[in-house]
Short mmCIF file of N, CA and C in Angstrom, two decimals:
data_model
loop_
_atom_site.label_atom_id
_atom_site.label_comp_id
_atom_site.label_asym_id
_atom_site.label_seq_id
_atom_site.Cartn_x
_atom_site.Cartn_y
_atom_site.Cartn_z
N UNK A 1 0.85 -1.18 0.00
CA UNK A 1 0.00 0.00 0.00
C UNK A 1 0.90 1.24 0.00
N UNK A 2 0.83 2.28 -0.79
CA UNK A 2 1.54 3.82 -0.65
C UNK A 2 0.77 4.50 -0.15
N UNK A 3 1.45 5.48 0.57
CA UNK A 3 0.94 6.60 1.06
C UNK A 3 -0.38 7.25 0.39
N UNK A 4 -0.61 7.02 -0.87
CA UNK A 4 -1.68 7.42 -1.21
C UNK A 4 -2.55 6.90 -0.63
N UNK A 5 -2.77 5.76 -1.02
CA UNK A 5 -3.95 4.72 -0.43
C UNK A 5 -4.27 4.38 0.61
N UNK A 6 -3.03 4.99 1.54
CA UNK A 6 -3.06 4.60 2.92
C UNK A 6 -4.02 5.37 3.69
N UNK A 7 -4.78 4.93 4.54
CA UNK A 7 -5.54 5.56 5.56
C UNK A 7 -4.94 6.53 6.06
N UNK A 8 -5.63 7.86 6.40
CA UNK A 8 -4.95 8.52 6.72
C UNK A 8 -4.29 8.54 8.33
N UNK A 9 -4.96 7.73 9.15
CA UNK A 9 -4.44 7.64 10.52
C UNK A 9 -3.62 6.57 10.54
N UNK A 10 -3.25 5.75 9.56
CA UNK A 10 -1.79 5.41 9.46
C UNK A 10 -0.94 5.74 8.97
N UNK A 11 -0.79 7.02 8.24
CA UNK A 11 -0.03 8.06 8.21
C UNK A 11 0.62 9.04 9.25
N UNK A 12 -0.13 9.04 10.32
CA UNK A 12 0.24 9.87 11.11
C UNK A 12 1.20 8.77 12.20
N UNK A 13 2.47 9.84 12.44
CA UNK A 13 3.27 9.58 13.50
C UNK A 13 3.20 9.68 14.69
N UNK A 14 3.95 9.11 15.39
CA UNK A 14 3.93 9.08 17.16
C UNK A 14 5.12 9.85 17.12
N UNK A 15 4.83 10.95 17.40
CA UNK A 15 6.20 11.68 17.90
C UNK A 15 6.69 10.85 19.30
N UNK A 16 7.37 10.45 19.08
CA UNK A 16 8.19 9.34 20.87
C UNK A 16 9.62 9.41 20.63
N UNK A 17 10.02 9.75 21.49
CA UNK A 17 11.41 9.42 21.49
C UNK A 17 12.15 7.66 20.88
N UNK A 18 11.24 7.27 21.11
CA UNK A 18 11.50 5.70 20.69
C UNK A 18 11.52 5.90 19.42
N UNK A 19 10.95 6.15 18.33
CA UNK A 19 11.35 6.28 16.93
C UNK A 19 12.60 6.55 17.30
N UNK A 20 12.79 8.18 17.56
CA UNK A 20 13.79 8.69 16.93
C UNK A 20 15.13 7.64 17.83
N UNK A 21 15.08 7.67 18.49
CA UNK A 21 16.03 6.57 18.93
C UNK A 21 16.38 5.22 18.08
N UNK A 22 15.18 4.72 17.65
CA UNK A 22 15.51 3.60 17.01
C UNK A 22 16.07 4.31 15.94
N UNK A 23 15.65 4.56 15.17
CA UNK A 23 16.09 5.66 13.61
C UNK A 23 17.43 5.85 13.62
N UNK A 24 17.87 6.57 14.64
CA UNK A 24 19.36 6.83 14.92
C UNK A 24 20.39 5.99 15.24
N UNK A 25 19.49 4.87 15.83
CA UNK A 25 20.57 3.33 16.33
C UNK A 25 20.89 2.97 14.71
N UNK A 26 19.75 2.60 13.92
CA UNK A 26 19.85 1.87 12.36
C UNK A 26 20.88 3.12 11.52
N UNK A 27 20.48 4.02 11.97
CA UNK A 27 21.13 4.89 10.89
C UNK A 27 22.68 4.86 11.60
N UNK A 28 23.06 4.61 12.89
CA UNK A 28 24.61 4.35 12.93
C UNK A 28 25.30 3.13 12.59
N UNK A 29 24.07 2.17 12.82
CA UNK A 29 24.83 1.22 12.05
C UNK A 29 25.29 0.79 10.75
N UNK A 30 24.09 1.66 10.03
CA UNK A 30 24.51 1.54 8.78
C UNK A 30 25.56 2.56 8.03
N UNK A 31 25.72 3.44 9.06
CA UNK A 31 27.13 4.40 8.89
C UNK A 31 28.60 3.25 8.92
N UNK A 32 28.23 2.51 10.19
CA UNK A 32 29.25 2.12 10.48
C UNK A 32 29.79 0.53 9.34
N UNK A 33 28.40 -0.16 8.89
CA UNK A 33 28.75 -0.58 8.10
C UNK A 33 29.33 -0.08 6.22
N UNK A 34 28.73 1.11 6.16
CA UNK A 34 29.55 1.97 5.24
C UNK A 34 31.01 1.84 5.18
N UNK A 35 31.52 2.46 6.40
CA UNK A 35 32.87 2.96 7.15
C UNK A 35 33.75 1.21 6.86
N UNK A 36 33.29 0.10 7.06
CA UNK A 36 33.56 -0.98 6.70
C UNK A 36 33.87 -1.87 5.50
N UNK A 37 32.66 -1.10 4.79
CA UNK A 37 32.40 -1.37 3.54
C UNK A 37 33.42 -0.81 2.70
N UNK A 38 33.79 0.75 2.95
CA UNK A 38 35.17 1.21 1.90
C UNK A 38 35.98 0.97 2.39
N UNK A 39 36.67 0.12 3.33
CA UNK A 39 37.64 0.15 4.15
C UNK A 39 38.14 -1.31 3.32
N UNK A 40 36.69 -2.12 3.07
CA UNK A 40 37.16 -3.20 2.59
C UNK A 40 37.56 -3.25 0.52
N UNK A 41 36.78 -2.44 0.56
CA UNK A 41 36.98 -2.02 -1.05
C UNK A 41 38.33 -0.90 -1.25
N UNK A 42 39.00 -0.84 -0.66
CA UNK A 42 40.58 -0.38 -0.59
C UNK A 42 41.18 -1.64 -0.42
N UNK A 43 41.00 -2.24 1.01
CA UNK A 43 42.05 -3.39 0.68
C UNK A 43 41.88 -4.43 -0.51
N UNK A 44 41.05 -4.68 -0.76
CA UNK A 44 40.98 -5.76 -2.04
C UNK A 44 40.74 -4.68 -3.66
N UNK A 45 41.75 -3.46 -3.81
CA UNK A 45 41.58 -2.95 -5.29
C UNK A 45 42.08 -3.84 -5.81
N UNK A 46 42.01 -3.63 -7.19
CA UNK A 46 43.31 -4.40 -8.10
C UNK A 46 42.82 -6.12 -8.42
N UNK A 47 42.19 -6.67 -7.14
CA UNK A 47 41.62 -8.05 -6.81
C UNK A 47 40.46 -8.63 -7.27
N UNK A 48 40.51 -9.57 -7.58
CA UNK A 48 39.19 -10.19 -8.05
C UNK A 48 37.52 -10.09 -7.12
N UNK A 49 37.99 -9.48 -6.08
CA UNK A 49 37.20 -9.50 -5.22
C UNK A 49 36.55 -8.02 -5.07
N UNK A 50 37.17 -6.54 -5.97
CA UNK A 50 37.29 -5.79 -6.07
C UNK A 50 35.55 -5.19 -6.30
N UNK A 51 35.30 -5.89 -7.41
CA UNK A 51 33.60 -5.66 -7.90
C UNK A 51 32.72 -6.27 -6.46
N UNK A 52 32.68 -6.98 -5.97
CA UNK A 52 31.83 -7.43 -4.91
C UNK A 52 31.68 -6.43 -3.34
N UNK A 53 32.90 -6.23 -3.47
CA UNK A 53 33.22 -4.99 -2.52
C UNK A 53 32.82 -3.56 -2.84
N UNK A 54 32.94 -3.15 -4.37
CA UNK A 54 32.03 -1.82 -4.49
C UNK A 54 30.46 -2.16 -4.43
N UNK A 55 30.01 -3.76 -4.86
CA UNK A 55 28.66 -3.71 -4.91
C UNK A 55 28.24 -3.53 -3.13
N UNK A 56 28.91 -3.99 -2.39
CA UNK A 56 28.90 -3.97 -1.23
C UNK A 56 28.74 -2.60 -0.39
N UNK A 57 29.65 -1.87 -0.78
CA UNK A 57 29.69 -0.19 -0.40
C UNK A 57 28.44 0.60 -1.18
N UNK A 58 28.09 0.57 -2.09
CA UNK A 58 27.02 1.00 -2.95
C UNK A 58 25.85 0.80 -2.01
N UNK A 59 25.19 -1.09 -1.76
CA UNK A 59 24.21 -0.81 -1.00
C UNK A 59 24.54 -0.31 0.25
N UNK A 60 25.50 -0.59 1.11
CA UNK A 60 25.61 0.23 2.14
C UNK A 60 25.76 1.91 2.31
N UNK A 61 26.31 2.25 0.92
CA UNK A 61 25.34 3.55 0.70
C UNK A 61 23.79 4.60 0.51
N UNK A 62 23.30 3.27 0.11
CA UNK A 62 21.70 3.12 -0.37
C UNK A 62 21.27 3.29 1.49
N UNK A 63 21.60 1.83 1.77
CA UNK A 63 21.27 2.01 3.88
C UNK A 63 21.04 3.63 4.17
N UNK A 64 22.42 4.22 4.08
CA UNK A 64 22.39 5.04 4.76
C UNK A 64 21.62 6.40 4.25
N UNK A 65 21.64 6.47 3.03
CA UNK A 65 20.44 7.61 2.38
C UNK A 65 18.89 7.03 2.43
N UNK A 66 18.60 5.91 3.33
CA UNK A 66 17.15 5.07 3.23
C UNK A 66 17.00 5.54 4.84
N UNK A 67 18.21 5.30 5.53
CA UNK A 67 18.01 5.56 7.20
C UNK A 67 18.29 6.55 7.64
N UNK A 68 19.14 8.02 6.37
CA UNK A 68 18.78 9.00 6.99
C UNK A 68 17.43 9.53 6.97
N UNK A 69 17.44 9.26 5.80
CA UNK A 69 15.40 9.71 5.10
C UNK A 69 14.46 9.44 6.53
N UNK A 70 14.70 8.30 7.64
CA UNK A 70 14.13 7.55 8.47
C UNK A 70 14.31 8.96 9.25
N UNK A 71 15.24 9.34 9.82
CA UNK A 71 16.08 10.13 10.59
C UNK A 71 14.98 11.45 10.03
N UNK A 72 14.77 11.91 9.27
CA UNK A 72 14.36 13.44 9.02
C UNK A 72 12.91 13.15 8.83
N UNK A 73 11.98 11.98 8.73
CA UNK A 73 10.95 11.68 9.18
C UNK A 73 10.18 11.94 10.49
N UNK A 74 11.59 10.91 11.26
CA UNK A 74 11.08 10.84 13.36
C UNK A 74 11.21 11.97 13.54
N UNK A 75 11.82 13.07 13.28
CA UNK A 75 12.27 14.28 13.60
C UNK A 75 11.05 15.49 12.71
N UNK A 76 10.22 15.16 12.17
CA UNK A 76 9.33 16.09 11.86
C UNK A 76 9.21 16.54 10.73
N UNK A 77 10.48 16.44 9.96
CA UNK A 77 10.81 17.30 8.85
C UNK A 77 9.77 17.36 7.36
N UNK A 78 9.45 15.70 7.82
CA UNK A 78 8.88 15.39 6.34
C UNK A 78 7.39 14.64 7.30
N UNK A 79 5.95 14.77 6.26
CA UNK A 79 5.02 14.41 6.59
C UNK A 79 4.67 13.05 6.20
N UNK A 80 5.32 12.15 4.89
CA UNK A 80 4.78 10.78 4.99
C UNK A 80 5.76 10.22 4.92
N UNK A 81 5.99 8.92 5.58
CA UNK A 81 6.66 7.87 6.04
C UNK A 81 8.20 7.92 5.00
N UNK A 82 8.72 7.51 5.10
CA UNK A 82 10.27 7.26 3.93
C UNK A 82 9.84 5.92 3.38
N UNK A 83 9.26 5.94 2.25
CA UNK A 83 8.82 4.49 1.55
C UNK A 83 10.23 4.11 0.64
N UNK A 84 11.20 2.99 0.92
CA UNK A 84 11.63 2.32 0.16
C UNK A 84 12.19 3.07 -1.51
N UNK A 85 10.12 3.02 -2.27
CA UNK A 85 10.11 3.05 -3.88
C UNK A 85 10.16 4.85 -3.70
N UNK A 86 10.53 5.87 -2.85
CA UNK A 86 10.56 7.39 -2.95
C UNK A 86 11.96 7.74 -2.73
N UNK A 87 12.86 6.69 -2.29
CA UNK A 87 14.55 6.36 -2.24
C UNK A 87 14.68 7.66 -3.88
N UNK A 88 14.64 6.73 -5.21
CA UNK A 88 15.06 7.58 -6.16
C UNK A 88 14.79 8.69 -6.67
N UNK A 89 13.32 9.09 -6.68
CA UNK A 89 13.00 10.51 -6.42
C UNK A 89 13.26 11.41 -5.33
N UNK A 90 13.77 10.70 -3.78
CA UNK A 90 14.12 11.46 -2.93
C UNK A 90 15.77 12.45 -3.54
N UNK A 91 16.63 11.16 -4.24
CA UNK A 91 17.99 11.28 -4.32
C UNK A 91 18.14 12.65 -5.22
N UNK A 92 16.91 12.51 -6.49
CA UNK A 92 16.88 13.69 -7.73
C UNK A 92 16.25 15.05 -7.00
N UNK A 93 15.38 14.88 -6.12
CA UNK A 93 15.03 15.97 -5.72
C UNK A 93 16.45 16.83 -4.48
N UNK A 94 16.58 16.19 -3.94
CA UNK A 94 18.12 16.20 -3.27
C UNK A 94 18.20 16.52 -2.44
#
C-alpha cells in the first residue's frame, strides 16, 4: 500500500522518542557498516574480489540515504513515512 492509499491515521506519527532513537541506532549502524564497507573495497583494489566490494559499499550507501530519510521523518521534517520506492526521487530531488 503507498501513502496514497493509505488511511490517513496510518499516516500519522507518534512523535516518541522511541522512533527517533531507534532511527538513529539503524542509521549508525549503517554508517558504520559503510565505514567498513570502503575500508574493505581499498584493501581488495586491483583483486578479483574488487567488484563485490564496491557492490557492497554502494548498498551500504543506499542504507544510509534510506536511514537518513528515516532520521528526518522521526524528527518532523517530512510528513509521509520514507517508503523504500521514494529512495530515487528522494535522491533527484536532493
Amino acid at each position: 500500500m503507498s501513502p496514497v492509499t493509505m488511511p490517513h491515521r496510518e499516516l500519522e506519527r507518534e512523535r516518541t522518542s522511541d522512533e527517533r532513537n531507534r532511527a538513529q541506532r539503524r542509521l549508525d549502524d549503517a554508517l558504520e557498516r559503510k565505514i567498513r564497507s570502503s575500508a574493505h573495497l581499498q584493501a581488495v583494489q586491483g583483486t578479483a574480489d574488487e567488484l563485490d566490494a564496491f557492490v557492497q559499499l554502494q548498498e551500504a550507501e543506499e542504507e544510509v540515504a534510506a536511514r537518513d530519510r528515516w532520521m528526518e521523518w522521526a524528527d518532523g521534517e517530512d510528513i509521509v513515512p520514507p517508503w523504500p520506492d521514494f529512495l530515487p526521487l528522494h535522491r533527484l530531488l536532493g
